[in-house]
Structures are given as structure tokens and as C-alpha cells.
Amino acid sequence: MNKMRVKAFALVALMVLSTSLAVLDVSASNSKQYPVTRNPLDLATGDFDCDGDDDIVTASEMGNFLSILWNDNGNYQDRTDLWVSNNASRRAGFTDIADVGGVEVGDIDDDGQDDIVFYQGNIQVFGGTEVIRGNLTVLRNEDCAGTFSEDAVYTMGDIVWNFQIGDVNGDGVDDIVALELQDLASGTQRLSTYLGGSQRNNAATNHKITTLDNLANKVYADIRLGNFGEAVVGGPIGNDCDDLDAFLHFWPGFNAATGFSDGDWDNVSIVEFECTLDTFAAWNDPNKQHTIKLNSESGSFDIADEDNDGKIDTMAITNLTTVVLQSCAAAPCPSQSNWQQIAVSPTIGSFIPASVELQDVNQDGSIDLVVPTTSTITSLVGQSGNTVTSYSTDNLEDLNTVQIILSDGSRGYYQPQSMTVGRRPTMVLVGQ
């Protein structure tokens, strides 16, 4: 891939009855809408036909398909829908809805081709007692021919908060890490790791479970994988190994009867992966778990490696109309004192953000911000000098924006560039 080429943006526009995905060409400042299956909720990119161009796969929470948009020199007109309902019949009813809430791409079987992993949530029909358990399903890419076969189905707990794909143990093969609530009754939360490669379906050797803190104490809401930068004595190369650790965004504890406890909504727990044991460390190990506060009321978070040394040195969280950024001078940074908040939080404009993506958009070596927005904020100053703020519902009818906030290269940020997209986007993905 030519690193000097301007990147394009793909994002899901999610709203009731919304069935389109927008692709932004930043160099031309325009967007194109492509239809996908009903209620797209997540997307990922991968080169499924091995032509050197990234294709797009989308997940649908209210349908029975995954949609693949094939990249033809930047045009995504060709589309393939993959049937993923548990009912093989095309006459499947409402109770057979696949409820695909997440999708990721990686080479799980180590054959050099991008595979698809998707999550199906639990399904329970109103008034019924049967619960169809959620699962992670691996679809193996069949020789770049546009066909996929079911490789593995992993039964999950009550809720999978999120899952990520990456080479966690540094062996050169992609792995799957799921952050899940095993069951609401016990409050058991855990990291479920499925190591890829030739032994990927060997539960005894390649499936690892790491129990996390209980739901009553904290709610693990999201996960990112990245190299914390810790030294690992006894690693395979030079007494060290480059693995990926879990950055877990967590909220206050939750009780089904009383709701959320008092507490902060902006904490990130960094749980180190132990590559010598092929599993994550204990969540409460004081030497291998680190909690960092991001200093926001609440929001969506992301991580990045700004100096390109392979270690995470930047974290961000949305904070109403701004993005709070924390930076680490020299990773690893295990304590709060190692992280410094950027003095002036970049603004996203008069909008409420849905999420944030940290990427070097213009390839200048500095991390930029890409923020899809969901609501418009209007502020009026009265005669008394008081400011009245209202949240507009015009976005239910009008187009929304993705805000692109470029770094100035010296710890500051330019004013956001607004790119018009479909209605109420929920997430954004940067890719070529």
C-alpha cells in the first residue's frame, strides 16, 4: 500500500430503516452512498478477493445477512450478501434473525487470506422462555474466490461487549479476543481468547479464559488491543516478545435491581498479555494491570501509537463537543502520572459525537481525529448573558457529518472539517 496516498473513509450510517453505507473521499471532499442489508451496525475492511484493494463487510442487527461490498478501483457497486441465520431456509422468520452486532477481519487460519469473524447476539422472543445463545462465528475465506465456509462457532455468554482481532501472542497469526459478560446472574465478566493458526479449534491448547472483575464492581464496556510496551522476561526472541495487551474501558458497577453505582465513566484498565503463557494476566495483578483515568464525564474511547515505535502512547475519549487526549512520553506508561492531558482539547464543533477514531489521516506522522456525529447543538446567548443550549432533532431528517480534525504537528489541532454523510452515523473506519 502506498503510504503517501490520501486515505478514504468508510462509515456506517445507522438509523431506523437506514440501509446505506457512506464512503468518503477526503481528497475530493465527497461521499458516496452504497446500500447494504437492514440496520447496519458495524463494518470492517479486508482484501477478500486478493486483488490488493480493501473490500468492506457490514454487519446487520435486524437481518440474516452480512453484506460484502467489492472494491473495484474505489467503486463499491458490486455487492454479495452472505446468509448467516441459524435457520438455513431462506424462508426464515423473525425468530431466526441473525442479530449480527459486530464484525471483524483477520487471517485466522494463517493461509494468507482475510477471513471474517462476526458476533450474533442472544435472541429471545417476547413472551417466550427459550434463549438462543450468542456466538462468535469464523468464516474461512475460500481461495479468494468470493466464497466463505464456516470454520468455527464459539458459544458466548449473555453479552459480548466487543471483540477484536490481532496477533496477541506475537507468533505472526491473527487471534480473536472477546470481552464478554458470561451471565447477568453471577456478574462474571471475562476475556475469551481464541488463538489462531493450525491448532485454532483445539480448545485445550488455543482457547483461553481470563476472568475479570465482577459486574457489581465495574462494567467493562469496550476493548482495544495494543502493545503496552512492557518487557517480558523469557520471551522467544532476545528475552522479550512483542505482544498485544488489552485496553479495557470500564464504567461503574451495575446491579440489576438498583442500576449503576456512583463512580467514574472514563477509566481504562490495561491488562497485560503474558506471551510466555499465551494468556492474559489476572485483572487484579498489581504488576500487570494498570488503571488510567481519561478525564471525561463519559464517552467513546480509542488508542494509538503516534511515534510509530509499536507501543501505545495516545488515548482519547469523547467529551460532549470536545475530545480529551492523553499522551505518554515514552511507553510503557503504567501509572497516571506517566500520562499527560493535552492542554486544549480539540473541538468537534456544535455536534454530539457517536465515537472517535485515532488515525494519521494525511500521513504527516501525527495522529488525527475522525468523529461521526449524531446530534446538532444550538447555543443562544440571552440578554442577561446566560447561554441556553438545545439539542436539535433536525438530524432525524437532515444529513449528518463526520468531523475530521487534523493535528498541526505541535500538540495542537486545526478546526474540524465537516464531511456530509447519511443520517446518524454510529462508527467510522479509516482505510485505503
Coordinates of C-alpha atoms in Angstrom, one line a residue:
M1 CA 0.0 0.0 0.0
N2 CA 1.3 3.4 -0.9
K3 CA 1.5 5.3 2.4
M4 CA 1.6 8.7 0.7
R5 CA -1.9 8.2 -0.9
V6 CA -4.7 10.1 0.8
K7 CA -6.9 7.7 2.7
A8 CA -10.6 7.2 2.3
F9 CA -13.2 6.8 5.0
A10 CA -15.9 4.2 5.2
L11 CA -18.7 4.6 7.8
V12 CA -21.9 3.0 8.7
A13 CA -25.0 5.3 8.7
L14 CA -27.3 3.7 11.3
M15 CA -30.8 4.8 11.9
V16 CA -34.2 3.1 11.9
L17 CA -34.7 1.8 8.4
S18 CA -31.3 3.0 7.4
T19 CA -29.7 0.6 4.9
S20 CA -26.8 2.5 3.4
L21 CA -23.1 2.9 4.0
A22 CA -21.2 6.0 3.0
V23 CA -17.6 6.1 1.7
L24 CA -15.8 9.5 1.9
D25 CA -13.1 10.5 -0.5
V26 CA -11.4 13.2 1.6
S27 CA -9.2 14.4 -1.3
A28 CA -12.4 15.2 -3.3
S29 CA -14.5 16.1 -0.2
N30 CA -17.4 14.0 -1.3
S31 CA -19.3 10.9 -0.2
K32 CA -21.0 8.0 -2.0
Q33 CA -23.8 6.0 -0.5
Y34 CA -24.0 2.2 -1.0
P35 CA -27.0 0.1 0.0
V36 CA -26.4 -2.8 2.4
T37 CA -28.7 -5.1 4.5
R38 CA -31.1 -3.6 7.0
N39 CA -29.8 -1.7 10.1
P40 CA -26.0 -1.9 9.5
L41 CA -24.4 -1.8 12.9
D42 CA -20.7 -2.5 12.3
L43 CA -18.2 -2.8 9.5
A44 CA -14.7 -4.0 8.7
T45 CA -12.3 -4.0 5.8
G46 CA -10.3 -6.7 4.2
D47 CA -8.9 -7.9 0.8
F48 CA -11.3 -10.8 0.3
D49 CA -10.6 -11.3 -3.4
C50 CA -6.9 -10.8 -3.0
D51 CA -6.6 -8.1 -5.7
G52 CA -4.7 -5.7 -3.4
D53 CA -7.7 -3.5 -2.6
D54 CA -9.7 -3.4 0.6
D55 CA -13.3 -4.6 0.4
I56 CA -16.0 -3.8 3.0
V57 CA -18.1 -6.2 5.1
T58 CA -21.0 -4.9 7.1
A59 CA -23.0 -6.4 10.0
S60 CA -26.8 -6.2 10.3
E61 CA -28.6 -6.4 13.6
M62 CA -32.1 -6.8 12.0
G63 CA -31.4 -9.2 9.1
N64 CA -30.0 -12.5 8.2
F65 CA -27.0 -11.4 6.0
L66 CA -23.6 -10.0 6.1
S67 CA -23.0 -7.6 3.1
I68 CA -19.7 -7.5 1.3
L69 CA -19.0 -4.5 -1.0
W70 CA -16.3 -5.4 -3.5
N71 CA -13.7 -2.7 -4.2
D72 CA -13.3 -2.1 -7.9
N73 CA -10.8 0.8 -8.1
G74 CA -12.6 2.7 -5.4
N75 CA -16.1 1.8 -6.6
Y76 CA -18.2 -0.4 -4.4
Q77 CA -21.2 -1.1 -6.7
D78 CA -20.8 -4.9 -6.6
R79 CA -22.3 -6.5 -3.5
T80 CA -22.6 -10.0 -2.1
D81 CA -24.9 -11.0 0.8
L82 CA -23.8 -13.9 3.0
W83 CA -26.7 -15.8 4.7
V84 CA -25.8 -16.1 8.4
S85 CA -29.1 -17.1 10.0
N86 CA -29.1 -20.2 12.2
N87 CA -32.1 -21.3 10.0
A88 CA -30.7 -22.5 6.7
S89 CA -34.0 -21.9 5.0
R90 CA -34.5 -18.6 3.1
R91 CA -38.0 -18.6 4.5
A92 CA -36.6 -18.0 8.0
G93 CA -38.9 -16.0 10.2
F94 CA -38.5 -13.2 12.7
T95 CA -37.2 -15.6 15.4
D96 CA -34.4 -16.7 13.1
I97 CA -32.9 -13.2 12.8
A98 CA -29.2 -13.4 12.9
D99 CA -28.8 -10.3 15.1
V100 CA -25.2 -9.7 13.9
G101 CA -23.9 -6.9 16.2
G102 CA -20.2 -6.9 15.3
V103 CA -17.8 -8.0 12.5
E104 CA -14.0 -8.1 12.3
V105 CA -11.5 -9.3 9.7
G106 CA -8.2 -11.2 10.1
D107 CA -6.2 -14.2 8.8
I108 CA -7.3 -16.6 11.5
D109 CA -6.2 -19.8 9.7
D110 CA -2.8 -18.5 8.6
D111 CA -3.3 -19.1 4.9
G112 CA -2.6 -15.5 3.8
Q113 CA -6.2 -14.7 3.1
D114 CA -8.6 -12.5 5.1
D115 CA -11.3 -14.3 7.0
I116 CA -14.4 -12.9 8.6
V117 CA -15.4 -13.2 12.2
F118 CA -18.9 -12.0 13.3
Y119 CA -20.9 -11.9 16.6
Q120 CA -24.5 -13.0 16.9
G121 CA -26.3 -11.7 20.0
N122 CA -28.7 -13.7 22.1
I123 CA -32.2 -13.9 20.7
Q124 CA -35.3 -14.3 22.9
V125 CA -38.8 -13.9 21.5
F126 CA -41.1 -11.7 23.7
G127 CA -43.2 -13.8 25.9
G128 CA -41.0 -16.9 25.4
T129 CA -38.5 -18.6 27.7
E130 CA -36.0 -20.0 25.2
V131 CA -32.9 -18.1 24.6
I132 CA -30.8 -18.8 21.5
R133 CA -27.2 -18.3 22.8
G134 CA -25.0 -15.8 21.1
N135 CA -21.8 -16.9 19.3
L136 CA -18.7 -15.8 17.5
T137 CA -18.5 -17.4 14.1
V138 CA -15.4 -17.7 11.9
L139 CA -16.0 -17.7 8.1
R140 CA -12.9 -19.0 6.3
N141 CA -12.0 -17.4 3.0
E142 CA -12.1 -20.0 0.3
D143 CA -9.1 -19.2 -2.0
C144 CA -10.1 -15.5 -2.7
A145 CA -13.0 -16.7 -4.9
G146 CA -15.7 -14.8 -3.1
T147 CA -17.0 -17.7 -1.1
F148 CA -16.7 -18.4 2.6
S149 CA -17.2 -21.6 4.7
E150 CA -18.0 -21.9 8.4
D151 CA -14.8 -22.7 10.2
A152 CA -15.8 -22.5 13.9
V153 CA -18.7 -21.4 16.1
Y154 CA -17.8 -20.3 19.7
T155 CA -20.8 -20.1 22.1
M156 CA -20.6 -16.9 24.1
G157 CA -22.2 -15.6 27.3
D158 CA -25.1 -13.2 27.9
I159 CA -23.4 -10.2 26.3
V160 CA -20.3 -9.7 24.2
W161 CA -19.4 -6.0 24.8
N162 CA -16.9 -6.1 21.9
F163 CA -14.3 -8.2 20.3
Q164 CA -11.0 -7.5 18.5
I165 CA -8.7 -9.4 16.1
G166 CA -4.9 -9.1 16.3
D167 CA -1.8 -11.1 16.8
V168 CA -1.9 -11.1 20.6
N169 CA 1.0 -13.5 21.3
G170 CA 3.3 -12.3 18.6
D171 CA 3.5 -15.6 16.6
G172 CA 2.6 -14.0 13.3
V173 CA -1.0 -15.3 13.2
D174 CA -4.2 -13.4 14.0
D175 CA -6.1 -14.2 17.1
I176 CA -9.6 -13.3 18.5
V177 CA -10.2 -11.6 21.9
A178 CA -13.8 -11.2 23.1
L179 CA -14.8 -9.0 26.1
E180 CA -18.0 -10.6 27.4
L181 CA -20.4 -10.9 30.3
Q182 CA -20.8 -14.6 30.9
D183 CA -24.1 -14.3 32.7
L184 CA -26.0 -11.4 34.3
A185 CA -27.0 -13.5 37.4
S186 CA -23.4 -14.1 38.5
G187 CA -21.9 -10.9 37.1
T188 CA -19.0 -12.9 35.7
Q189 CA -17.0 -10.9 33.1
R190 CA -14.1 -12.3 31.1
L191 CA -11.7 -12.1 28.3
S192 CA -12.1 -15.1 25.9
T193 CA -9.0 -15.6 23.7
Y194 CA -9.1 -17.8 20.7
L195 CA -5.5 -18.3 19.3
G196 CA -5.3 -18.6 15.5
G197 CA -3.3 -21.0 13.4
S198 CA -3.4 -24.7 12.6
Q199 CA -4.5 -25.5 16.2
R200 CA -7.1 -22.8 16.3
N201 CA -10.0 -25.2 17.0
N202 CA -8.1 -27.1 19.7
A203 CA -9.8 -25.9 22.8
A204 CA -7.3 -27.5 25.1
T205 CA -4.3 -25.5 23.7
N206 CA -5.7 -22.5 21.9
H207 CA -8.8 -21.3 23.9
K208 CA -8.0 -19.2 26.9
I209 CA -10.3 -17.7 29.5
T210 CA -9.3 -14.8 31.8
T211 CA -11.8 -13.9 34.5
L212 CA -12.2 -10.1 35.1
D213 CA -13.7 -8.1 37.9
N214 CA -17.4 -8.7 38.7
L215 CA -20.2 -6.7 37.1
A216 CA -21.2 -5.4 40.6
N217 CA -17.8 -3.6 40.8
K218 CA -17.3 -2.4 37.2
V219 CA -18.8 -2.8 33.8
Y220 CA -16.2 -3.5 31.1
A221 CA -17.7 -1.6 28.1
D222 CA -15.2 -1.7 25.3
I223 CA -11.8 -3.2 24.3
R224 CA -8.9 -2.2 22.1
L225 CA -5.7 -4.3 21.5
G226 CA -2.3 -2.6 21.5
N227 CA 1.2 -3.1 22.7
F228 CA 1.6 -1.6 26.1
G229 CA 5.4 -1.9 25.7
E230 CA 6.2 -4.0 28.8
A231 CA 9.4 -6.1 28.9
V232 CA 8.7 -9.8 29.0
V233 CA 11.5 -11.9 30.6
G234 CA 11.7 -15.3 29.0
G235 CA 10.2 -14.3 25.6
P236 CA 11.1 -16.2 22.5
I237 CA 13.4 -13.6 21.0
G238 CA 16.1 -11.8 23.0
N239 CA 14.3 -12.5 26.3
D240 CA 11.4 -10.3 25.1
C241 CA 8.3 -10.6 23.0
D242 CA 6.1 -8.1 21.3
D243 CA 2.5 -9.0 22.2
L244 CA -0.8 -7.1 22.3
D245 CA -2.3 -6.1 25.6
A246 CA -6.0 -5.4 26.4
F247 CA -7.1 -1.8 26.9
L248 CA -10.5 -2.0 28.6
H249 CA -12.8 0.9 29.0
F250 CA -14.9 0.4 32.1
W251 CA -17.8 2.1 33.9
P252 CA -19.1 2.0 37.5
G253 CA -20.6 -1.3 38.8
F254 CA -24.1 -2.4 37.9
N255 CA -26.9 -4.1 39.9
A256 CA -30.0 -5.3 38.1
A257 CA -32.2 -4.0 40.9
T258 CA -30.6 -0.6 41.6
G259 CA -28.8 0.2 38.4
F260 CA -25.3 1.7 38.1
S261 CA -23.2 2.7 41.1
D262 CA -21.7 6.1 41.7
G263 CA -18.3 6.4 40.1
D264 CA -16.3 7.5 37.0
W265 CA -17.1 6.5 33.5
D266 CA -13.8 7.3 31.9
N267 CA -11.4 4.7 33.3
V268 CA -9.2 2.4 31.2
S269 CA -7.8 -0.8 32.6
I270 CA -4.7 -2.1 30.8
V271 CA -4.3 -5.9 31.3
E272 CA -1.0 -7.2 30.0
F273 CA -0.8 -10.3 27.8
E274 CA 1.7 -12.9 29.0
C275 CA 3.2 -14.3 25.8
T276 CA 5.2 -16.9 27.7
L277 CA 1.9 -18.4 29.0
D278 CA -0.3 -17.5 25.9
T279 CA -2.9 -15.8 28.1
F280 CA -3.8 -12.5 29.7
A281 CA -2.6 -11.7 33.3
A282 CA -5.0 -11.6 36.2
W283 CA -7.2 -8.4 36.2
N284 CA -6.0 -7.5 39.7
D285 CA -2.3 -8.3 39.4
P286 CA -0.7 -5.0 40.6
N287 CA 2.3 -5.5 38.4
K288 CA 0.4 -6.4 35.2
Q289 CA -2.8 -4.4 35.4
H290 CA -2.8 -0.6 35.2
T291 CA -5.8 1.8 35.5
I292 CA -5.7 5.2 33.8
K293 CA -8.3 7.9 34.1
L294 CA -9.0 9.8 30.8
N295 CA -10.8 12.8 32.5
S296 CA -14.2 12.9 30.8
E297 CA -17.7 12.7 32.1
S298 CA -18.3 9.7 29.7
G299 CA -17.8 8.9 26.0
S300 CA -16.2 6.6 23.4
F301 CA -12.5 5.9 23.5
D302 CA -9.7 4.9 21.2
I303 CA -5.9 4.3 21.4
A304 CA -3.0 4.9 19.0
D305 CA 0.8 4.8 18.5
E306 CA 1.7 8.3 17.5
D307 CA 5.5 8.0 17.4
N308 CA 5.3 4.7 15.4
D309 CA 7.5 2.7 17.7
G310 CA 5.0 -0.1 18.0
K311 CA 3.8 0.9 21.5
I312 CA 0.6 2.7 22.6
D313 CA 1.3 6.3 23.6
T314 CA -2.0 8.0 23.0
M315 CA -5.5 7.6 24.3
A316 CA -8.6 9.6 23.6
I317 CA -12.2 9.9 24.8
T318 CA -15.1 12.0 23.6
N319 CA -16.4 14.6 26.0
L320 CA -19.6 16.2 24.6
T321 CA -18.3 18.7 22.0
T322 CA -14.6 18.0 22.5
V323 CA -12.2 15.1 22.5
V324 CA -9.9 14.6 25.6
L325 CA -6.4 13.4 24.6
Q326 CA -3.9 11.8 27.0
S327 CA -0.3 11.2 25.8
C328 CA 2.6 9.2 27.2
A329 CA 6.1 10.4 26.5
A330 CA 7.9 7.0 26.5
A331 CA 5.8 3.8 26.6
P332 CA 5.3 1.8 28.7
C333 CA 3.4 4.2 31.0
P334 CA 2.0 2.2 33.9
S335 CA 0.7 5.0 36.2
Q336 CA -1.5 8.0 35.9
S337 CA 1.5 10.3 36.4
N338 CA 3.0 9.0 33.2
W339 CA 0.1 10.3 31.1
Q340 CA -0.4 14.0 30.4
Q341 CA -3.6 15.6 29.1
I342 CA -3.2 17.8 26.1
A343 CA -3.8 21.4 27.4
V344 CA -6.5 22.3 24.9
S345 CA -9.0 19.6 24.0
P346 CA -9.8 19.7 20.2
T347 CA -13.4 20.7 19.5
I348 CA -15.6 18.8 17.1
G349 CA -17.9 21.7 16.6
S350 CA -21.6 22.0 17.6
F351 CA -22.3 18.3 17.5
I352 CA -22.6 15.4 19.8
P353 CA -20.1 12.6 18.9
A354 CA -21.0 8.9 18.4
S355 CA -17.4 7.6 18.6
V356 CA -13.8 8.6 17.8
E357 CA -11.2 7.1 15.6
L358 CA -7.5 7.9 16.0
Q359 CA -5.6 7.8 12.7
D360 CA -2.9 9.6 10.8
V361 CA -5.3 10.7 8.1
N362 CA -2.9 12.9 6.0
Q363 CA 0.2 10.8 6.6
D364 CA 2.2 13.6 8.2
G365 CA 3.3 11.5 11.2
S366 CA 0.8 12.9 13.7
I367 CA -2.4 11.4 14.9
D368 CA -5.6 13.0 13.7
L369 CA -9.2 12.6 14.9
V370 CA -12.2 11.3 12.9
V371 CA -15.6 11.7 14.7
P372 CA -19.0 10.7 13.4
T373 CA -21.7 12.9 14.9
T374 CA -25.3 12.1 15.8
S375 CA -27.0 15.4 17.1
T376 CA -26.6 19.1 16.5
I377 CA -26.1 21.5 19.4
T378 CA -27.5 25.1 19.2
S379 CA -26.4 27.7 21.8
L380 CA -28.1 31.0 22.2
V381 CA -27.0 33.9 24.5
G382 CA -29.8 35.8 26.1
Q383 CA -29.9 39.5 27.2
S384 CA -28.8 38.5 30.7
G385 CA -25.7 36.9 29.3
N386 CA -26.8 33.3 30.1
T387 CA -26.3 30.7 27.4
V388 CA -29.1 28.3 26.6
T389 CA -28.1 25.1 24.9
S390 CA -30.5 22.9 23.0
Y391 CA -30.1 19.6 21.1
S392 CA -31.7 19.7 17.7
T393 CA -33.7 16.8 16.2
D394 CA -33.2 18.1 12.7
N395 CA -30.8 15.3 12.2
L396 CA -33.7 12.9 12.1
E397 CA -34.5 14.4 8.7
D398 CA -31.3 16.1 7.5
L399 CA -27.8 14.7 6.8
N400 CA -25.2 14.4 9.5
T401 CA -21.5 14.9 9.4
V402 CA -18.2 13.2 10.1
Q403 CA -15.8 15.7 11.7
I404 CA -12.1 15.4 10.6
I405 CA -9.7 17.2 13.0
L406 CA -6.2 17.3 11.7
S407 CA -3.2 17.7 14.0
D408 CA -0.9 20.7 13.5
G409 CA 2.1 18.6 14.4
S410 CA 2.9 20.5 17.6
R411 CA 0.3 19.2 20.1
G412 CA -2.4 21.3 18.7
Y413 CA -5.3 20.7 16.3
Y414 CA -6.9 22.7 13.5
Q415 CA -10.6 23.5 13.3
P416 CA -12.7 20.5 12.2
Q417 CA -13.6 19.8 8.6
S418 CA -17.2 18.7 8.2
M419 CA -18.0 15.9 5.7
T420 CA -21.7 15.4 5.0
V421 CA -22.8 11.8 5.3
G422 CA -26.0 9.8 5.8
R423 CA -28.3 10.1 8.8
R424 CA -26.9 9.4 12.3
P425 CA -23.7 7.5 11.7
T426 CA -22.5 5.5 14.7
M427 CA -18.9 4.5 13.8
V428 CA -16.2 5.3 11.4
L429 CA -13.4 3.3 9.9
V430 CA -10.3 4.7 8.2
G431 CA -8.9 2.6 5.3
Q432 CA -7.4 2.8 1.8

